[in-house]
PDB file of C-alpha atoms and ligand atoms in Angstrom:
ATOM      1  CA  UNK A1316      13.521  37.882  19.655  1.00  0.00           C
ATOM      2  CA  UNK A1317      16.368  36.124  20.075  1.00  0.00           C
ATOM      3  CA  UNK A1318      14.660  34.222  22.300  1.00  0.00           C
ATOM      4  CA  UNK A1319      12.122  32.990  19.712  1.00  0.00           C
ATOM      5  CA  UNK A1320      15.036  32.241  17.715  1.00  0.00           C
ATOM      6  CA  UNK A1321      16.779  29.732  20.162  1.00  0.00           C
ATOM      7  CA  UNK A1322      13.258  27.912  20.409  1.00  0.00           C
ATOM      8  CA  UNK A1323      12.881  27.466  16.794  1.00  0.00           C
ATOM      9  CA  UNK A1324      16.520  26.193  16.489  1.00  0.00           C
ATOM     10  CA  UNK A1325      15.990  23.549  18.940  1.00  0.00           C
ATOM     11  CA  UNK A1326      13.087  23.168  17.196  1.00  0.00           C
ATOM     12  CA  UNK A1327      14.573  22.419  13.615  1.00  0.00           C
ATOM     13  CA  UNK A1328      16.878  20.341  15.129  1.00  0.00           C
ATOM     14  CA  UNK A1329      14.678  18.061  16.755  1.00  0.00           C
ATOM     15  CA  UNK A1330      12.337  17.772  13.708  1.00  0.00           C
ATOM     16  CA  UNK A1331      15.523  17.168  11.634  1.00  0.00           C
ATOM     17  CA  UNK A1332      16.950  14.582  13.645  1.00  0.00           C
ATOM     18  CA  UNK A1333      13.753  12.503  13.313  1.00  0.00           C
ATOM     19  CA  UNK A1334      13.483  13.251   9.315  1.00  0.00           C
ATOM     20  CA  UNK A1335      17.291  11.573   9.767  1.00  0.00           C
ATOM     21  CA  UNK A1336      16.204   8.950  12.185  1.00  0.00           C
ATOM     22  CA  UNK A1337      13.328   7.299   9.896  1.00  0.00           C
ATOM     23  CA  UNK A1338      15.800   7.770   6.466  1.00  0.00           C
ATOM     24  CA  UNK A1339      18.067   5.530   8.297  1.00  0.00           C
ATOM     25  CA  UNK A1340      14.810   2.987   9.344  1.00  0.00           C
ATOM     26  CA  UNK A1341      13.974   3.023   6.031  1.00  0.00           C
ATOM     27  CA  UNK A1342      17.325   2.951   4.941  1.00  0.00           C
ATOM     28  CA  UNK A1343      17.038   5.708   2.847  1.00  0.00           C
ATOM     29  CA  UNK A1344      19.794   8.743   2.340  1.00  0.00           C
ATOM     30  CA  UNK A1345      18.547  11.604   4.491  1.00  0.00           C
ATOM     31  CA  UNK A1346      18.492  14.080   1.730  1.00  0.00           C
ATOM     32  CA  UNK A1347      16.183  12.674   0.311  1.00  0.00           C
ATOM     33  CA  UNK A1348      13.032  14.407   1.813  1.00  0.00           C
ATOM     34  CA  UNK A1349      13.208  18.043   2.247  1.00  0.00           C
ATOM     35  CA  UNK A1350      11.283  19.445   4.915  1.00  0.00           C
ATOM     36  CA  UNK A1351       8.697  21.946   4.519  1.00  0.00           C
ATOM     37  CA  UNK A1352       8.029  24.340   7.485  1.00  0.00           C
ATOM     38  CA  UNK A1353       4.305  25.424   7.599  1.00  0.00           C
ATOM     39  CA  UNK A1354       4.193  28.508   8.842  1.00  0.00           C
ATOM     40  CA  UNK A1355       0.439  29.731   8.618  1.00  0.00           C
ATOM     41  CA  UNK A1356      -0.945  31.727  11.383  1.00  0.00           C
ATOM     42  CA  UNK A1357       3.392  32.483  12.318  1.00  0.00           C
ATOM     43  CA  UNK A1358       4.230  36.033  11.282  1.00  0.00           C
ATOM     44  CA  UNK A1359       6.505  36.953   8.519  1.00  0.00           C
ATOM     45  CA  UNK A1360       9.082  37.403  11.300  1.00  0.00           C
ATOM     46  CA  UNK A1361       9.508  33.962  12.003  1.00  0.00           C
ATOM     47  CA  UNK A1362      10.001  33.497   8.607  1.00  0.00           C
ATOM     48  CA  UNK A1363      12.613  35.078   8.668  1.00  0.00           C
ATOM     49  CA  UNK A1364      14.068  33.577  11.462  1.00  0.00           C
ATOM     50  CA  UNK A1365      13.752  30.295  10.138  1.00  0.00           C
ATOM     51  CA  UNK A1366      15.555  31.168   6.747  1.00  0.00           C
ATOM     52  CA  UNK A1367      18.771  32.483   8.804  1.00  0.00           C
ATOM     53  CA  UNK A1368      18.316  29.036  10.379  1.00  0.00           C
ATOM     54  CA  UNK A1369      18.725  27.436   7.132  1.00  0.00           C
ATOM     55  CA  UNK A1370      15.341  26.552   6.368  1.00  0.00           C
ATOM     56  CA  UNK A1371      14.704  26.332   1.920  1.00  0.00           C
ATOM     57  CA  UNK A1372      10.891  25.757   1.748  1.00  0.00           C
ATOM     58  CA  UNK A1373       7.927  27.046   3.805  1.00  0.00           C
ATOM     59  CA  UNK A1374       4.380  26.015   3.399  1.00  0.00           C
ATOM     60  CA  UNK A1375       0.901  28.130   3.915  1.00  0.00           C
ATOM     61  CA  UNK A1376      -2.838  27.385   3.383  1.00  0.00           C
ATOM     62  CA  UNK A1377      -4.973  30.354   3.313  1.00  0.00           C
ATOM     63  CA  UNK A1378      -3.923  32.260   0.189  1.00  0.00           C
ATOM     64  CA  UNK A1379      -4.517  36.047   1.374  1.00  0.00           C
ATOM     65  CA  UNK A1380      -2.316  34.958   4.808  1.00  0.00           C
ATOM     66  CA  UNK A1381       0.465  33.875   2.464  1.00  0.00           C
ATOM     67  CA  UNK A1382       0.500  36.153  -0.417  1.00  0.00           C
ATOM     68  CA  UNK A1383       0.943  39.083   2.283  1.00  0.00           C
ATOM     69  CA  UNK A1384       3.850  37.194   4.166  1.00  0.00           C
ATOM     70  CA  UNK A1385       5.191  35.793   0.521  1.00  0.00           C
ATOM     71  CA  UNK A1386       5.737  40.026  -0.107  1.00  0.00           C
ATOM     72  CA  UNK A1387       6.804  40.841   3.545  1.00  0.00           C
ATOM     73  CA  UNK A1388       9.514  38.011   2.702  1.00  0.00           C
ATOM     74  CA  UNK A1389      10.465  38.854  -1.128  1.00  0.00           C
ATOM     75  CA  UNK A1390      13.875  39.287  -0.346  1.00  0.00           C
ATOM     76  CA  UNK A1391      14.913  35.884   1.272  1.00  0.00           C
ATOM     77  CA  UNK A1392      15.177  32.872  -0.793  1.00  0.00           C
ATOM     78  CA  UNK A1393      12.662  30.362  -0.217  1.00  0.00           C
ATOM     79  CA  UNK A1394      10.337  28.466  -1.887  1.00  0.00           C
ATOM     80  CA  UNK A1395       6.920  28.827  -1.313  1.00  0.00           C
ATOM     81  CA  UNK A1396       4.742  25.499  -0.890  1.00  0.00           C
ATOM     82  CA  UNK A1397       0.700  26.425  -1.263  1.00  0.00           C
ATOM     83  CA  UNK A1398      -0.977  23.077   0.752  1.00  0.00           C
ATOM     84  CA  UNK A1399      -3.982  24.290   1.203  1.00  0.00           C
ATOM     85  CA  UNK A1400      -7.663  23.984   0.033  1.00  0.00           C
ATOM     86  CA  UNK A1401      -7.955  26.099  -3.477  1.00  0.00           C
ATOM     87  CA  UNK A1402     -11.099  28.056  -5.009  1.00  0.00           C
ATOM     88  CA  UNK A1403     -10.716  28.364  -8.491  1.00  0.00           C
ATOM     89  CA  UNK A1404     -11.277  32.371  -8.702  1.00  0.00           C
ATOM     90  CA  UNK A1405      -8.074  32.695  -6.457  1.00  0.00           C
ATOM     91  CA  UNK A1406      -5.787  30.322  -8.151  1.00  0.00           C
ATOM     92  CA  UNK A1407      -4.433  32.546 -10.505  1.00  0.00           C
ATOM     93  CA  UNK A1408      -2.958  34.814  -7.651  1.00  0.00           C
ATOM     94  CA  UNK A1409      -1.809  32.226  -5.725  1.00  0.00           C
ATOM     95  CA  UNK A1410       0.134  31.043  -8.907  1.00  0.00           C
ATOM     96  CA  UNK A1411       1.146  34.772  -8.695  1.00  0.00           C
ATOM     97  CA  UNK A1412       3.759  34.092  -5.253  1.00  0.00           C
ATOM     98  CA  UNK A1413       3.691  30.139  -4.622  1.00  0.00           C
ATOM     99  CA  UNK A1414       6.627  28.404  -6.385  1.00  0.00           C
ATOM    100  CA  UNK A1415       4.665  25.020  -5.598  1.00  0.00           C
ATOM    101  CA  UNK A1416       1.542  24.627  -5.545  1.00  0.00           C
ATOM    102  CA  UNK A1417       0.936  20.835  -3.868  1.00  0.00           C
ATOM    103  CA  UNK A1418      -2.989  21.060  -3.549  1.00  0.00           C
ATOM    104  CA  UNK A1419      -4.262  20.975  -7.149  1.00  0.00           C
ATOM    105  CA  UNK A1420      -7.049  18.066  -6.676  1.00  0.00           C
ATOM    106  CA  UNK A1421      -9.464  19.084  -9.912  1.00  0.00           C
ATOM    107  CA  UNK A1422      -8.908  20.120 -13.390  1.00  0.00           C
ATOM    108  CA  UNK A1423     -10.872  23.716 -12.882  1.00  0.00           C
ATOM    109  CA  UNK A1424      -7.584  24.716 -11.093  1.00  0.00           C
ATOM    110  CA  UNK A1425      -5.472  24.192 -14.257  1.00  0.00           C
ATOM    111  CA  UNK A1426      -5.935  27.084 -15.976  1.00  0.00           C
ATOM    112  CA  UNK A1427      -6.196  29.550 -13.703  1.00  0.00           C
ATOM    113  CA  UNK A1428      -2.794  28.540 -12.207  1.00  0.00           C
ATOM    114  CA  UNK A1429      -1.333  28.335 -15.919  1.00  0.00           C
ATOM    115  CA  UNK A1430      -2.553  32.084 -16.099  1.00  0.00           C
ATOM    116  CA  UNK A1431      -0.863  33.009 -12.963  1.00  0.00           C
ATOM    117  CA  UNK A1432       2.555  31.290 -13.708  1.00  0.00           C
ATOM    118  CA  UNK A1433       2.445  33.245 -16.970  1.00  0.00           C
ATOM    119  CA  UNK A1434       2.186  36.488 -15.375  1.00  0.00           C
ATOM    120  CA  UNK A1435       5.071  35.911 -13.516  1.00  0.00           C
ATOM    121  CA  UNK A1436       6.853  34.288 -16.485  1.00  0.00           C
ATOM    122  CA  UNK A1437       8.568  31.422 -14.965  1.00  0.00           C
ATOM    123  CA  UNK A1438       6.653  27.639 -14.856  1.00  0.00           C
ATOM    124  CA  UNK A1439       5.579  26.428 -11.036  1.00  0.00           C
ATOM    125  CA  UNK A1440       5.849  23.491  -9.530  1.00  0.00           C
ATOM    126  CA  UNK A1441       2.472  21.174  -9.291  1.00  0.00           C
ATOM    127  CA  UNK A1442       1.677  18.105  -7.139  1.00  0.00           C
ATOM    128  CA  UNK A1443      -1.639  16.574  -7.603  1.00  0.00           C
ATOM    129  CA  UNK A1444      -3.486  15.975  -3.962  1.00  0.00           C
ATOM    130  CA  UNK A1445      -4.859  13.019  -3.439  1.00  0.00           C
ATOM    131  CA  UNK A1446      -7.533  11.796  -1.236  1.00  0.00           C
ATOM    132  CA  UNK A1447      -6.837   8.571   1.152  1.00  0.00           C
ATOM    133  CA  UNK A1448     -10.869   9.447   2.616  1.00  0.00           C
ATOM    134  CA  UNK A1449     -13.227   6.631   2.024  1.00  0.00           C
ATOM    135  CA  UNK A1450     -15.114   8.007  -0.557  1.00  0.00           C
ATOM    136  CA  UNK A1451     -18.048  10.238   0.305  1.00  0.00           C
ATOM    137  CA  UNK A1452     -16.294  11.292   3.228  1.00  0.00           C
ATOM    138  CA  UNK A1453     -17.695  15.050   4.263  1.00  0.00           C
ATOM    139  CA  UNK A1454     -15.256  18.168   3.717  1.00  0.00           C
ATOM    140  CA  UNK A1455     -12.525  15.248   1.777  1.00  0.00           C
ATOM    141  CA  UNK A1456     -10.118  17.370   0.323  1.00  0.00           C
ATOM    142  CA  UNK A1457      -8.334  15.606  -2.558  1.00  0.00           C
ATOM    143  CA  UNK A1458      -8.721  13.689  -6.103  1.00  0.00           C
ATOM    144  CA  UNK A1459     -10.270  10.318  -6.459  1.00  0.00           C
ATOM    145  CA  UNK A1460      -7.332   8.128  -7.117  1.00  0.00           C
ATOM    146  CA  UNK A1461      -8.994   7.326 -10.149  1.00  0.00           C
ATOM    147  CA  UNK A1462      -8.715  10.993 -11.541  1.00  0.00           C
ATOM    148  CA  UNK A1463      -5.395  11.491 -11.154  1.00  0.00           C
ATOM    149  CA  UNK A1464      -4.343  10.275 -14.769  1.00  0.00           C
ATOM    150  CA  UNK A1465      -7.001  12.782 -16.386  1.00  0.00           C
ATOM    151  CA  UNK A1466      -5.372  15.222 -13.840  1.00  0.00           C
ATOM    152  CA  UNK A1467      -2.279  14.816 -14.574  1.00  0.00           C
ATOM    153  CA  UNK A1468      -2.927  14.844 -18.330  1.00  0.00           C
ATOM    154  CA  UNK A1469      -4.461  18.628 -17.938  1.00  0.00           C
ATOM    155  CA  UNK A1470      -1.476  19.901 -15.937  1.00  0.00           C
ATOM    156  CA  UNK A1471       0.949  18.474 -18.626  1.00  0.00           C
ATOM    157  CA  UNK A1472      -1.270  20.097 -21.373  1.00  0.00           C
ATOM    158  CA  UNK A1473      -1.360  23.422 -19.541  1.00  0.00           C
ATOM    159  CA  UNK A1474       2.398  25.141 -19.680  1.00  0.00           C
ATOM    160  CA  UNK A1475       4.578  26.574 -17.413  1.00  0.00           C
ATOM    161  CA  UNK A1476       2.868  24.110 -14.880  1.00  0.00           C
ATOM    162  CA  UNK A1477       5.709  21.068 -14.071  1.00  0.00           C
ATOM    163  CA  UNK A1478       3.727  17.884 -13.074  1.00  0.00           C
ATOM    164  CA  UNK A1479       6.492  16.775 -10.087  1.00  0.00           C
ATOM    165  CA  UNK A1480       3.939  14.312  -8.016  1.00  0.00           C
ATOM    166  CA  UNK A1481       1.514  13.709  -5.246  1.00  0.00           C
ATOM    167  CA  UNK A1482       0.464  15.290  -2.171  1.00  0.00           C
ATOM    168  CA  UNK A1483      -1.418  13.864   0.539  1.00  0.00           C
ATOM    169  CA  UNK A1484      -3.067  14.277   3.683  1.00  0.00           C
ATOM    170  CA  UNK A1485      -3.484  11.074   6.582  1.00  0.00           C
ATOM    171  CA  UNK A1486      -7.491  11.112   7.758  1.00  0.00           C
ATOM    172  CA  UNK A1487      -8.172  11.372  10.703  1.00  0.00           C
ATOM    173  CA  UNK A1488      -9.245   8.389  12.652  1.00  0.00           C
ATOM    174  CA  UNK A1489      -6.811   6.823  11.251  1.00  0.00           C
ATOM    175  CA  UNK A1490      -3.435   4.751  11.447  1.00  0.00           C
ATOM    176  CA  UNK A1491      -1.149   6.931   9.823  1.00  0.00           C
ATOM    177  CA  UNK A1492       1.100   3.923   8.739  1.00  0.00           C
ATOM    178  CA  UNK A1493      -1.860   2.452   6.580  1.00  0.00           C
ATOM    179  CA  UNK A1494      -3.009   5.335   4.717  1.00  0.00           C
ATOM    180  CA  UNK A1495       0.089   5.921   3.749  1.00  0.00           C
ATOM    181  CA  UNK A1496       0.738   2.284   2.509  1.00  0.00           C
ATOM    182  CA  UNK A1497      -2.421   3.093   0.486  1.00  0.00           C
ATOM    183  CA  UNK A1498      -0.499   6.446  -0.809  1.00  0.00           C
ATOM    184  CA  UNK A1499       2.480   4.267  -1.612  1.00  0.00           C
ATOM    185  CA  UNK A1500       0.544   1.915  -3.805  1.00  0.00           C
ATOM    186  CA  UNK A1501      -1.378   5.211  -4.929  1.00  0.00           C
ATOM    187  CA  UNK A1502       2.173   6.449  -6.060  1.00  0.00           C
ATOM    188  CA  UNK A1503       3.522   3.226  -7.710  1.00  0.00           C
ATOM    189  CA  UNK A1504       0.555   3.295  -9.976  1.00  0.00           C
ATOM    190  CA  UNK A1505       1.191   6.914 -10.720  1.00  0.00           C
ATOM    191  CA  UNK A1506       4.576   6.493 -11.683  1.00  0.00           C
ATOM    192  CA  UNK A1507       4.455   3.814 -13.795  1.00  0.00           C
ATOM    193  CA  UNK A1508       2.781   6.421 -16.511  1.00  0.00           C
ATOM    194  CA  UNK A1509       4.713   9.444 -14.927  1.00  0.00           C
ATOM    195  CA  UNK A1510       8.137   7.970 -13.900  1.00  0.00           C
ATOM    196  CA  UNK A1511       9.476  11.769 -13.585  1.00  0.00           C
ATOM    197  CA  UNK A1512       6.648  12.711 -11.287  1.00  0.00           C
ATOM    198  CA  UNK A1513       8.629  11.772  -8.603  1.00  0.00           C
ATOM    199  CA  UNK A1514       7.579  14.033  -5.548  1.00  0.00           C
ATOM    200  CA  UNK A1515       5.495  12.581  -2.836  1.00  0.00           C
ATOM    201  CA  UNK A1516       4.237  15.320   0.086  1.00  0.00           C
ATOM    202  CA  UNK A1517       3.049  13.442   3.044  1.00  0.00           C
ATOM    203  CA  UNK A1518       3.952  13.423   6.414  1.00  0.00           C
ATOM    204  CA  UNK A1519       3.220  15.805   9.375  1.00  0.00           C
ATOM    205  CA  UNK A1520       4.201  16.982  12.937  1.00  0.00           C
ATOM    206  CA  UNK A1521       2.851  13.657  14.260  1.00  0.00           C
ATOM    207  CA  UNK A1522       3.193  11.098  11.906  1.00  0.00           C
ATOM    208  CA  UNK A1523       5.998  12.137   9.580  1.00  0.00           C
ATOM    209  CA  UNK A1524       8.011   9.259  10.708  1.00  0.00           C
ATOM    210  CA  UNK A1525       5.368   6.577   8.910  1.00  0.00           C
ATOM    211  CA  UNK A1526       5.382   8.538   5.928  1.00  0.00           C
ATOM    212  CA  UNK A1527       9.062   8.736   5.315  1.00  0.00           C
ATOM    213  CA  UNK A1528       8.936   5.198   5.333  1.00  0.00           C
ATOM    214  CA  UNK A1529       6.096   4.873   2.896  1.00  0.00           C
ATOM    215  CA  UNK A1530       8.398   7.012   0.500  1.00  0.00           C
ATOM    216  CA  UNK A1531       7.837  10.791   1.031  1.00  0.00           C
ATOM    217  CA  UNK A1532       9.883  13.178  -0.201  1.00  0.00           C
ATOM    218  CA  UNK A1533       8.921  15.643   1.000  1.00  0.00           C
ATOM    219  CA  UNK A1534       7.477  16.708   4.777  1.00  0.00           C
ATOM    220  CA  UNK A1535       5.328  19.414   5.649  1.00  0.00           C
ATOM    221  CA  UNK A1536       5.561  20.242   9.053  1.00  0.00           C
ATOM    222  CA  UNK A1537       4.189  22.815  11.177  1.00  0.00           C
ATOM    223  CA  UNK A1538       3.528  22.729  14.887  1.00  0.00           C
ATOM    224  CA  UNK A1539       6.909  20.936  15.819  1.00  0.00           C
ATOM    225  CA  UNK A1540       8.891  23.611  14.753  1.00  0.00           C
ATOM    226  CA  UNK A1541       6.588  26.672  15.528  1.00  0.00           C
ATOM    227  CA  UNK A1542       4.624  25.499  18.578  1.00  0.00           C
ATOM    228  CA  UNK A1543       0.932  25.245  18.275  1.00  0.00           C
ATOM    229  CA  UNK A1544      -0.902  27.655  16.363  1.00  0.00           C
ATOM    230  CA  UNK A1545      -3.185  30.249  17.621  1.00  0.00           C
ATOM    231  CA  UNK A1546      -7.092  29.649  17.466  1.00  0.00           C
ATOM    232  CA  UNK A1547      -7.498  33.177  16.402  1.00  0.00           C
ATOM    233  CA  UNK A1548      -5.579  34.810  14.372  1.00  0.00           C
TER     234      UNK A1548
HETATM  235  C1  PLP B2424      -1.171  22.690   8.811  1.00  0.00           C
HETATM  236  C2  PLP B2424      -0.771  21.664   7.826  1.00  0.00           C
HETATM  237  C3  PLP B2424       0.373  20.868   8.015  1.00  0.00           C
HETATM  238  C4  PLP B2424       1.251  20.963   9.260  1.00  0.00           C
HETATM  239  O1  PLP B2424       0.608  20.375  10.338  1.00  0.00           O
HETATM  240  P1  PLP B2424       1.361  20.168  11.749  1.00  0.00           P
HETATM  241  O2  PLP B2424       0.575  19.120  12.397  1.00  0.00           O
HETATM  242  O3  PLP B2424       1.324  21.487  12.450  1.00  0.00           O
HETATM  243  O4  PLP B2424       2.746  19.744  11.445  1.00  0.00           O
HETATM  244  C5  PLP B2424       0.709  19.957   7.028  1.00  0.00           C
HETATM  245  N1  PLP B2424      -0.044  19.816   5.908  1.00  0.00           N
HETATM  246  C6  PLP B2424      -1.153  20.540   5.689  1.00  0.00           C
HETATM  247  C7  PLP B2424      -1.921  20.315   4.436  1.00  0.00           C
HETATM  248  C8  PLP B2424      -1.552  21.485   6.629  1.00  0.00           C
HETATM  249  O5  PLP B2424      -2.653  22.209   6.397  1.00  0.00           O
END
């Protein structure tokens, strides 16, 4: 085990130098993104090994993967970031354990998630995914850029739901370092009608570097820090 521990603190470190590296590029403080560790198909015992080693927000994307390692985890202090695809009958659950939920791309979500926060009691974080796909694309996961003001409008309306940004995912096939100049633009649309909706999730293992510089705040990394994930889990 403490084996596994020495590999993800090399790890961490790596991944956070280069978070640091492209702040300074972009000349930008390096507290200003916060890196997410995505820890689906990792067991709850890395986890925990990762919040000894500091680590304040962890992301999954299969809901009954992360509501099980969410409870496993109850006692340590993290945040939990939901980036994955969401089906309407299990949004209210995942409301149930994810502190942010960065995937909501369609307005059926709203309410569902609304009714999960309230069981809980406490309002969740929400970042609006958008698409950078052509349109049309098969399996795109994410709004129309267009929608996101009608979006946004039904997470404001909902309660307990905080409307902190945009989330979103480079295609592949793709130069990283133009989609997200597309995302930027995206954003500086977006926040001209929500200038508190400040959050901007983008950036992974292999291109995290391009989207720091486009602006992220946020960096949801997986492989770098865990190694590469099982095929079967
Ligand atoms: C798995 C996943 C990541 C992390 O990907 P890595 O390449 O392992 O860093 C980031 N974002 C989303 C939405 C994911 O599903």
């Amino acid at each position: 085990m403490s084996g596994r521990r020495d590999e993800l603190a090399a790890n961490l470190a790596t991944v956070r130098e280069r978070i640091a590296g492209a702040c300074a590029d972009a000349g930008r403080p390096d507290d200003d993104v916060r890196l997410v560790v995505v820890t689906k198909f990792f067991p709850a015992s890395d986890v925990r090994l990762l919040a000894d080693l500091g680590v304040t927000d962890v992301g999954e994307n299969r809901h009954q993967e992360a509501e099980a390692k969410a409870a496993e985890c109850a006692d340590l202090d993290l945040a939990w970031h939901f980036i994955g695809g969401l089906q309407s009958n299990k949004a209210a659950a995942v409301a149930a354990y994810a502190d942010v939920v960065e995937s909501v791309d369609r307005a059926k979500l709203v309410r569902p998630l609304a009714a999960g926060a309230h069981t809980r009691s406490h309002a969740i974080d929400v970042l609006l995914q958008v698409s950078l796909d052509p349109p049309g694309r098969d399996g795109r996961a994410g709004a129309d850029p267009g929608d996101l003001p009608a979006l946004a409008a039904a997470v404001e309306e909902a309660g307990l739901l905080r409307l902190r940004g945009l989330m979103a995912v480079a295609p592949l096939g793709e130069e990283p370092a133009a989609a997200f100049d597309r995302l930027a633009a995206i954003q500086r649309d977006f926040l001209t009608e929500r200038p508190d909706a400040t959050w901007l999730s983008a950036g992974m293992s292999g291109d995290l570097e391009h989207a720091v510089r486009a602006g992220a705040t946020h960096v949801r990394v997986g492989s770098a820090v865990l190694g590469s994930r099982p095929q079967f889990k």
